mmCIF file of N, CA and C in Angstrom:
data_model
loop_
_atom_site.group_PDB
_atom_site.id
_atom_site.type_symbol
_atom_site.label_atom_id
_atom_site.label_comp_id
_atom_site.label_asym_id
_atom_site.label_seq_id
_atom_site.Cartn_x
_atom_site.Cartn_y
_atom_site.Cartn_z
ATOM 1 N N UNK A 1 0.856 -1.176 0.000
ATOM 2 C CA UNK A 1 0.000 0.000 0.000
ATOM 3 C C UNK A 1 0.900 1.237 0.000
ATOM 4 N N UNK A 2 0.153 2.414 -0.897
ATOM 5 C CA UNK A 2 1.144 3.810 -0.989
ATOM 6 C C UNK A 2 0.266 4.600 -0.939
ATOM 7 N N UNK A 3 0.513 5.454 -0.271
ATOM 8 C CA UNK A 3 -0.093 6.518 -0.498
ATOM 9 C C UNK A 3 0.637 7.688 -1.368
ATOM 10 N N UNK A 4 2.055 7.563 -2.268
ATOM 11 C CA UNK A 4 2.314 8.478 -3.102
ATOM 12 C C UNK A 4 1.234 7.808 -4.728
ATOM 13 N N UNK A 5 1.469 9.080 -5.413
ATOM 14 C CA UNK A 5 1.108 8.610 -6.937
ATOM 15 C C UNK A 5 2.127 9.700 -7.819
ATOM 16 N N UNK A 6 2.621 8.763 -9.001
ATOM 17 C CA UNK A 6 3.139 9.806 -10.053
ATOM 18 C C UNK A 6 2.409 9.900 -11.081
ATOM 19 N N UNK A 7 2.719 11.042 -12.145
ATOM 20 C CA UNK A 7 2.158 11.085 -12.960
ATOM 21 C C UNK A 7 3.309 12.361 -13.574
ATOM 22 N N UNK A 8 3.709 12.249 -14.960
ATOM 23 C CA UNK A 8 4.339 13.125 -15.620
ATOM 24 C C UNK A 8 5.607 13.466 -15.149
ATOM 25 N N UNK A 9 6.234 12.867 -14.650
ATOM 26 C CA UNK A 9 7.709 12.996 -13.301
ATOM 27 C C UNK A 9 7.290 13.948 -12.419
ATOM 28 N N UNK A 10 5.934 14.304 -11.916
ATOM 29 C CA UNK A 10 5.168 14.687 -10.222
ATOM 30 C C UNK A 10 4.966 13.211 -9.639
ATOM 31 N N UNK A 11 5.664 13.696 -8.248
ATOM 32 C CA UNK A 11 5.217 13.096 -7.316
ATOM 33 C C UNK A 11 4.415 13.351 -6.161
ATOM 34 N N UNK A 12 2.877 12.747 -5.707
ATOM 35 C CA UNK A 12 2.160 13.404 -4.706
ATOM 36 C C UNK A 12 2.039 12.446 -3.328
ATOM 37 N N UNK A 13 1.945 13.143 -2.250
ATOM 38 C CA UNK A 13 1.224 12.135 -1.085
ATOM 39 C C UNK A 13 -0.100 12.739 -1.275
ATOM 40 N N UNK A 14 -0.473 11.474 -0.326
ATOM 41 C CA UNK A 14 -1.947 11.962 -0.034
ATOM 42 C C UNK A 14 -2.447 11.231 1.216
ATOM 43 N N UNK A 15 -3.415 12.498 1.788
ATOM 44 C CA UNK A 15 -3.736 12.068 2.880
ATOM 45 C C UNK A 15 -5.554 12.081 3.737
ATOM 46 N N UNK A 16 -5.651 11.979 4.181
ATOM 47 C CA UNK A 16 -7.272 12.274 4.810
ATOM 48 C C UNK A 16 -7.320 12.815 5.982
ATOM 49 N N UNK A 17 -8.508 13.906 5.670
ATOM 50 C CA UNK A 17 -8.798 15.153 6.416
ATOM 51 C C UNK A 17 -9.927 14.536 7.219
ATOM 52 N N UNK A 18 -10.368 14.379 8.105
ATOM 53 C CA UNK A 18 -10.893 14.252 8.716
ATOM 54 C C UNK A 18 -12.125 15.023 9.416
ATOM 55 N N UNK A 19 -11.789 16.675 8.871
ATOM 56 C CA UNK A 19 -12.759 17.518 9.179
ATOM 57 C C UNK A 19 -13.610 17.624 7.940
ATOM 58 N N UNK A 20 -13.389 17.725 7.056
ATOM 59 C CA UNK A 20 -13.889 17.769 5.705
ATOM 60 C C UNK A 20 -14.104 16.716 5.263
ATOM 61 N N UNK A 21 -13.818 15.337 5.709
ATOM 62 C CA UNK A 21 -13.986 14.564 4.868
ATOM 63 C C UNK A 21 -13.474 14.042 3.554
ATOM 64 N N UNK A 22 -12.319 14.415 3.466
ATOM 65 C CA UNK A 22 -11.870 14.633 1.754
ATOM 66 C C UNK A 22 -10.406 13.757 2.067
ATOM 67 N N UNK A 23 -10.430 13.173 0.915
ATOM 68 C CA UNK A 23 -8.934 12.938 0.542
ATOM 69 C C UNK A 23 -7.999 14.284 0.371
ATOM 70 N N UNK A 24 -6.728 14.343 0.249
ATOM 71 C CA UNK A 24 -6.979 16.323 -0.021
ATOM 72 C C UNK A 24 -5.003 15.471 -0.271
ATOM 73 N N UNK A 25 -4.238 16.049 -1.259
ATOM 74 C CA UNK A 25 -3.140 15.467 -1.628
ATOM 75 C C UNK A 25 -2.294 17.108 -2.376
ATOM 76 N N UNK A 26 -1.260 16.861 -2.165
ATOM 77 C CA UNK A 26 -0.131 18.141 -3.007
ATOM 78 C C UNK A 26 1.140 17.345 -3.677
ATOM 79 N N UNK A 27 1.483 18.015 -4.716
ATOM 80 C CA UNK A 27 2.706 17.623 -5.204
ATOM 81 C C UNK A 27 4.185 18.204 -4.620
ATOM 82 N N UNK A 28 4.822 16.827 -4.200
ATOM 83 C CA UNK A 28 6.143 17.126 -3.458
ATOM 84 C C UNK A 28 7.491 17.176 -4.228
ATOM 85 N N UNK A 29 8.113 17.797 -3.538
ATOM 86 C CA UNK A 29 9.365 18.046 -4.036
ATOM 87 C C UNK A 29 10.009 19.124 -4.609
ATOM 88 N N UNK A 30 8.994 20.164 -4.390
ATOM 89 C CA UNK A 30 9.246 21.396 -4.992
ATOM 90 C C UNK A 30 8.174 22.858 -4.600
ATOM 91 N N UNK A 31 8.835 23.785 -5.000
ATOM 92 C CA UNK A 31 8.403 25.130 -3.923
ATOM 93 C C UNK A 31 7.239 25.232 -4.735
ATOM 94 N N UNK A 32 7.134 25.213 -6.148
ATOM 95 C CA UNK A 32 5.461 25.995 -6.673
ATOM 96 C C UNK A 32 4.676 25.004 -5.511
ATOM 97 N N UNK A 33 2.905 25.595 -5.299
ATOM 98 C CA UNK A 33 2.442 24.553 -4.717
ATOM 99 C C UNK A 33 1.166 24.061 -5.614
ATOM 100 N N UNK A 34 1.210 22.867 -5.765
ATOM 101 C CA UNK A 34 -0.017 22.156 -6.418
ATOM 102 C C UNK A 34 -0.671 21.069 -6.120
ATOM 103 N N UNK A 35 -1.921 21.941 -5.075
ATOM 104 C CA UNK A 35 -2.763 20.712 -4.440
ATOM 105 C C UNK A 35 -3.863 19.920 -5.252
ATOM 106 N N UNK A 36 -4.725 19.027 -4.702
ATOM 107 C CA UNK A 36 -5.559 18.676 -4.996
ATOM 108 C C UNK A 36 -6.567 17.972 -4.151
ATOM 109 N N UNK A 37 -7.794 17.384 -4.505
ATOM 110 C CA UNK A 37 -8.409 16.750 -3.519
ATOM 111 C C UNK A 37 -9.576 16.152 -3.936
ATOM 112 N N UNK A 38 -10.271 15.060 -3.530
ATOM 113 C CA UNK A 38 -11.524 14.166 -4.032
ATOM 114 C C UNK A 38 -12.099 14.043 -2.472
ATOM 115 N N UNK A 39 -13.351 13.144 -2.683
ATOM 116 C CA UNK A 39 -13.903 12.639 -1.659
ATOM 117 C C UNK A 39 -13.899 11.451 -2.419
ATOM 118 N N UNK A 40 -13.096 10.801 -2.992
ATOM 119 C CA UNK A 40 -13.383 8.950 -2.735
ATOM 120 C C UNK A 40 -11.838 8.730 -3.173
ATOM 121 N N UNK A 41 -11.991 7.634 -3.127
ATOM 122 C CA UNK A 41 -10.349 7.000 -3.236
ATOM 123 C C UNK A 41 -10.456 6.712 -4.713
ATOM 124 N N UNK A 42 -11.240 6.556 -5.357
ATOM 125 C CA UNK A 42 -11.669 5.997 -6.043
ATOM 126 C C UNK A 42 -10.664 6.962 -7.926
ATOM 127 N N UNK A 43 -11.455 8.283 -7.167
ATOM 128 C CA UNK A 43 -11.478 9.699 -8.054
ATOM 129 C C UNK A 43 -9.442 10.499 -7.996
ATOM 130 N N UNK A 44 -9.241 10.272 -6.663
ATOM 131 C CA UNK A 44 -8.038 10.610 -6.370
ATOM 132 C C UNK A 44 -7.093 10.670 -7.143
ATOM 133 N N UNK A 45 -6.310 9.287 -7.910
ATOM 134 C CA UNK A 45 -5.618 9.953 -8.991
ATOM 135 C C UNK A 45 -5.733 10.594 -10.248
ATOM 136 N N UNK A 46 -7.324 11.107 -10.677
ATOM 137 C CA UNK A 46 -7.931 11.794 -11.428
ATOM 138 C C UNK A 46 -7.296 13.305 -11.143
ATOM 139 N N UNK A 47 -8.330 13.218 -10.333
ATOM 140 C CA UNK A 47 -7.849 14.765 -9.771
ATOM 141 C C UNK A 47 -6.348 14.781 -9.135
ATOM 142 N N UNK A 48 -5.420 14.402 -8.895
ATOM 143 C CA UNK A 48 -3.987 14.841 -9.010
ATOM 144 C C UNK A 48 -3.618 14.827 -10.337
ATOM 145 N N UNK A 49 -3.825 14.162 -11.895
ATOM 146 C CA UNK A 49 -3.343 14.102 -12.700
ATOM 147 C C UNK A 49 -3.940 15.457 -13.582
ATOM 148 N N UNK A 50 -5.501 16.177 -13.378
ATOM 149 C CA UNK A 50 -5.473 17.097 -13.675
ATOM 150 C C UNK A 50 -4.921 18.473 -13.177
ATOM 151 N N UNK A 51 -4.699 18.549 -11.626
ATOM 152 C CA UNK A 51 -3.732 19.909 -10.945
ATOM 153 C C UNK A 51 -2.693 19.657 -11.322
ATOM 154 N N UNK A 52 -1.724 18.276 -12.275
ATOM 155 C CA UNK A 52 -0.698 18.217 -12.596
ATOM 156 C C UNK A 52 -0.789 19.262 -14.074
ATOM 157 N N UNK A 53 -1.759 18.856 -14.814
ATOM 158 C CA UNK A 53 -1.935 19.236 -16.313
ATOM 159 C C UNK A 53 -2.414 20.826 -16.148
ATOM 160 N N UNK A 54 -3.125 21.057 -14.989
ATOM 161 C CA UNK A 54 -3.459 22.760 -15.286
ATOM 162 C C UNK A 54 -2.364 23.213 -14.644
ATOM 163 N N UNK A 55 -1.362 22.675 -13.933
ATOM 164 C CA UNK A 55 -0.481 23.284 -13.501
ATOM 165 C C UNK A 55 0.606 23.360 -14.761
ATOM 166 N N UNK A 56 0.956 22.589 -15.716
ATOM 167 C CA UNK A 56 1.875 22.756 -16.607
ATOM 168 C C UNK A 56 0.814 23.956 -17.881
ATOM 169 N N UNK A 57 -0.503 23.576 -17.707
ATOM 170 C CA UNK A 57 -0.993 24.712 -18.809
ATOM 171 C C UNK A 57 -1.146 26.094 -18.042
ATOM 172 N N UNK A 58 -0.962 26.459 -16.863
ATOM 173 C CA UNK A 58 -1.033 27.577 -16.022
ATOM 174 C C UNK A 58 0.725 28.151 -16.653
ATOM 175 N N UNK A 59 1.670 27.206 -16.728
ATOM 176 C CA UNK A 59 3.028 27.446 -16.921
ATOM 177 C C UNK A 59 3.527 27.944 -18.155
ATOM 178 N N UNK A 60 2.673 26.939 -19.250
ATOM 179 C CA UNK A 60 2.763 27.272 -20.400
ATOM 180 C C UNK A 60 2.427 29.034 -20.874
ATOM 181 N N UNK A 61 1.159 28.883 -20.128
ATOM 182 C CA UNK A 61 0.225 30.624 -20.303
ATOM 183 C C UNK A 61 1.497 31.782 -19.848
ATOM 184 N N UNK A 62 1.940 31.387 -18.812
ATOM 185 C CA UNK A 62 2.633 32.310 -17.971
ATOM 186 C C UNK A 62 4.169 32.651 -18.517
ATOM 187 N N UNK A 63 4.590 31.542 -19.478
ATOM 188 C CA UNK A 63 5.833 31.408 -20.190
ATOM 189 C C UNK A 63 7.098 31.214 -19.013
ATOM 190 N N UNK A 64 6.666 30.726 -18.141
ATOM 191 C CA UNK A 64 7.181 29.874 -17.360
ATOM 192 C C UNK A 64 7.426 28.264 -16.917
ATOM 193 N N UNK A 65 9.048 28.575 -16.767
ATOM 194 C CA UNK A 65 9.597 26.839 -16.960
ATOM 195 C C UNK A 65 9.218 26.514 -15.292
ATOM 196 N N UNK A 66 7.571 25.184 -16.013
ATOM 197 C CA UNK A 66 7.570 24.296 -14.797
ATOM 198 C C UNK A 66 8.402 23.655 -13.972
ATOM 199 N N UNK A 67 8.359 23.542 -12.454
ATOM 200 C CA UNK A 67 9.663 23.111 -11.443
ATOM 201 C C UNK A 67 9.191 21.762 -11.860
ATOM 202 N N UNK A 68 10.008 20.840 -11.574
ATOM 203 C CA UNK A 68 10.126 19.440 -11.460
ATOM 204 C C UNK A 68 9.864 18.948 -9.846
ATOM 205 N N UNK A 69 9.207 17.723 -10.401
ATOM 206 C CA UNK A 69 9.868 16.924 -8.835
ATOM 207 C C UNK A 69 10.854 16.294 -8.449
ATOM 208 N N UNK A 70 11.785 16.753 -7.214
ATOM 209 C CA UNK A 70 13.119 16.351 -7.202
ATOM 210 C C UNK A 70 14.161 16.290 -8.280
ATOM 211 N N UNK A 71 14.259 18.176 -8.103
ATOM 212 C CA UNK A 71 15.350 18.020 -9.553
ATOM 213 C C UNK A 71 16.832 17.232 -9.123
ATOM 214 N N UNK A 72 17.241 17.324 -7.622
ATOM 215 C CA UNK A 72 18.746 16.515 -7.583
ATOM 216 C C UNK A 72 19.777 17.415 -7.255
ATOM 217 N N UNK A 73 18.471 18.539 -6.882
ATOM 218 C CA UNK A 73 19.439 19.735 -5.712
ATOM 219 C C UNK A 73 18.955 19.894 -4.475
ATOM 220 N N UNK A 74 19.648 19.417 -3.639
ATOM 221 C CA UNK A 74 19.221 20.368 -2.115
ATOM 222 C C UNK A 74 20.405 20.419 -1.234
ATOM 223 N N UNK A 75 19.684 20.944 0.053
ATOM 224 C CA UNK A 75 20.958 22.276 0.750
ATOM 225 C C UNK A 75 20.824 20.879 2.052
ATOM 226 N N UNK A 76 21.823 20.636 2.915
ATOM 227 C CA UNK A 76 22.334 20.172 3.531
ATOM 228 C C UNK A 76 22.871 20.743 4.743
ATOM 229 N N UNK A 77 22.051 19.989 5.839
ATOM 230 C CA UNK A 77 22.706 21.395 7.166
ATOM 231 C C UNK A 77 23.648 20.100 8.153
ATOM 232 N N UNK A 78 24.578 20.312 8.365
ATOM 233 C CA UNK A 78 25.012 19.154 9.181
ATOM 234 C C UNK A 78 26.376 20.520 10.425
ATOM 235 N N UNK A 79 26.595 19.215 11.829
ATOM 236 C CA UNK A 79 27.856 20.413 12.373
ATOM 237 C C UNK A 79 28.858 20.302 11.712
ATOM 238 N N UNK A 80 29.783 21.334 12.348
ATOM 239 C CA UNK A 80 30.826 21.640 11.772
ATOM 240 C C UNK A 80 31.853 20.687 11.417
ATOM 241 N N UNK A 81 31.898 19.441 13.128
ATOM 242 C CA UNK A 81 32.412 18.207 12.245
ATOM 243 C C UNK A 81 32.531 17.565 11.794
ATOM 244 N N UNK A 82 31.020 17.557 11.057
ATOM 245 C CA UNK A 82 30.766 16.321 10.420
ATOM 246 C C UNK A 82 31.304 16.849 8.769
ATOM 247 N N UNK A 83 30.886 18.080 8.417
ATOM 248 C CA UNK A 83 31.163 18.385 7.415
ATOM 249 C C UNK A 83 32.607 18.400 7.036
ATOM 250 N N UNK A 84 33.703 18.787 8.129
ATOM 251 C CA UNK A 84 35.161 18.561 7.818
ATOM 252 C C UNK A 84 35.715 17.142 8.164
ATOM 253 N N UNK A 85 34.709 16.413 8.665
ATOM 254 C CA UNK A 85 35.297 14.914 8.021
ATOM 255 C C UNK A 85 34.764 14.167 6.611
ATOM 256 N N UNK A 86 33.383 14.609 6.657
ATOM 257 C CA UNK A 86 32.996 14.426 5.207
ATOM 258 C C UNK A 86 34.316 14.902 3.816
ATOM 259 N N UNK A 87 34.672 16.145 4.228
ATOM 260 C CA UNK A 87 35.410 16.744 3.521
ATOM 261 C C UNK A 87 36.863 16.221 3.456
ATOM 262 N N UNK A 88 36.857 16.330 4.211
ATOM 263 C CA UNK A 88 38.245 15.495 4.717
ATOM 264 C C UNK A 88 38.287 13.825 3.679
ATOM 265 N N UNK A 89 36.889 12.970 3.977
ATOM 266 C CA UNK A 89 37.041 12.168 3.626
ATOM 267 C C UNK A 89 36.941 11.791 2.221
ATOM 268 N N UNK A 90 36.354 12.554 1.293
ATOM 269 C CA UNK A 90 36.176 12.878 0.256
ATOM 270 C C UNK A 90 37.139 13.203 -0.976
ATOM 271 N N UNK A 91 38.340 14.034 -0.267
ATOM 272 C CA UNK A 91 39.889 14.553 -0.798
ATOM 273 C C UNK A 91 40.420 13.369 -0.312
ATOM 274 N N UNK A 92 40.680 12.380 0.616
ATOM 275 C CA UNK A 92 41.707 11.538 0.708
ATOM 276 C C UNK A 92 41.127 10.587 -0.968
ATOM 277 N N UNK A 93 39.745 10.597 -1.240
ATOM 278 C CA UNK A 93 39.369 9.864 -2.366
ATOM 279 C C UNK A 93 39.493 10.663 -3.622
ATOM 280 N N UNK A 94 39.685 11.461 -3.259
ATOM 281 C CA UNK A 94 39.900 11.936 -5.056
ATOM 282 C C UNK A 94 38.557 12.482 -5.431
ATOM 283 N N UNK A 95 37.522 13.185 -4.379
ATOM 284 C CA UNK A 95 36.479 12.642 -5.052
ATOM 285 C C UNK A 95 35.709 14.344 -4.293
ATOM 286 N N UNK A 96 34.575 15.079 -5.250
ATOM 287 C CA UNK A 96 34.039 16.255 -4.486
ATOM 288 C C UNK A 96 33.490 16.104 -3.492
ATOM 289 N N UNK A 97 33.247 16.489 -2.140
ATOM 290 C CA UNK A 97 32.255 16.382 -1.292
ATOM 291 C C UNK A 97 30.835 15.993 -1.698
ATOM 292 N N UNK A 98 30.298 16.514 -2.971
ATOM 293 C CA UNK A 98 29.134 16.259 -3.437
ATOM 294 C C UNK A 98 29.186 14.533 -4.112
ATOM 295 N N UNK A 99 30.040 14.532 -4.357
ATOM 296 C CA UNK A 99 30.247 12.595 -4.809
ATOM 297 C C UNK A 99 29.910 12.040 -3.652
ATOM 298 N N UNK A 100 30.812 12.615 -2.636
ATOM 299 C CA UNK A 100 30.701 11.785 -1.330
ATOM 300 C C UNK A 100 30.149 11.509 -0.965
ATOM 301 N N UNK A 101 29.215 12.669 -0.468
ATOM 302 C CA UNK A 101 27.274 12.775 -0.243
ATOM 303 C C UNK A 101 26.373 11.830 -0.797
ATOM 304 N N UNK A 102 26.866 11.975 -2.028
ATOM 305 C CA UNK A 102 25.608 11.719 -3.128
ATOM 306 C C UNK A 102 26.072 9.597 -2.915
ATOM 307 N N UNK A 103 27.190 9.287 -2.651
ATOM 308 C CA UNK A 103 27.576 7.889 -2.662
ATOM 309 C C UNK A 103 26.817 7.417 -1.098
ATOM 310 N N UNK A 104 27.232 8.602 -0.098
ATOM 311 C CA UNK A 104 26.855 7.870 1.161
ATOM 312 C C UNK A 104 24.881 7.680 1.349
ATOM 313 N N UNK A 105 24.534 8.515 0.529
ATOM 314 C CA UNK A 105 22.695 8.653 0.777
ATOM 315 C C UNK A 105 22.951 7.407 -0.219
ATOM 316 N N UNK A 106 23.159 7.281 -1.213
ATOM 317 C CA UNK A 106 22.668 6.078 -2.140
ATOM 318 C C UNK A 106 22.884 4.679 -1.623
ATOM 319 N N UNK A 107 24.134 4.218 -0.710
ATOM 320 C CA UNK A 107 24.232 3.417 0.313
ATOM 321 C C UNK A 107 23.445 3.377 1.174
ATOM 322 N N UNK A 108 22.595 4.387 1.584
ATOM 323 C CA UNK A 108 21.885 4.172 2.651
ATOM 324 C C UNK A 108 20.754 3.551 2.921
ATOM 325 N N UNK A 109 20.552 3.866 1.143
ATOM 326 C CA UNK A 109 18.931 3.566 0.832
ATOM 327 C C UNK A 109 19.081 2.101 -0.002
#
């Protein structure tokens, strides 16, 4: 069982409201915001696949380049020593801090 859905390289959760009654879901991974929402489970990936499509024809109108989901940038807050051993460990390899990163999350998962 999932509660994400894709559609068009968007990715959404979705969840239930309880005051309203509604399924009610947004697309993650990125700052524009584009919600959506049904009352059945049924209808749900309907309506995310159209706030996906008026959101790229809202983009088109506007002559603006739609964000993606998870373009394969983000900011990283860690202390001070973790980052100068990261760093540290990274130059003994020959290798950018961002390799490093990007090797140790992919191990992780």
């Amino acid at each position: 069982m999932s509660n994400v859905l894709v559609y068009k390289g968007y990715y959404a959760t979705v969840e239930f409201d309880g005051d309203s009654r509604m399924l009610c879901g947004s697309v993650v991974g990125m700052n524009d915001g584009v919600y959506f929402e049904s009352q059945s489970a049924a209808d749900i990936d309907q309506a995310f696949r159209e706030a996906v499509d008026d959101y790229l024809a809202f983009c088109a109108e506007k002559g603006k380049e739609p964000e993606k989901s998870y373009k394969g940038s983000f900011n990283v807050r860690v202390n001070p020593e973790v980052h100068r051993a990261a760093a540290m460990a990274a130059a003994a390899r020959k290798e950018s801090l961002n390799q490093f990163v990007a090797e140790a999350i992919a191990a992780a998962l």
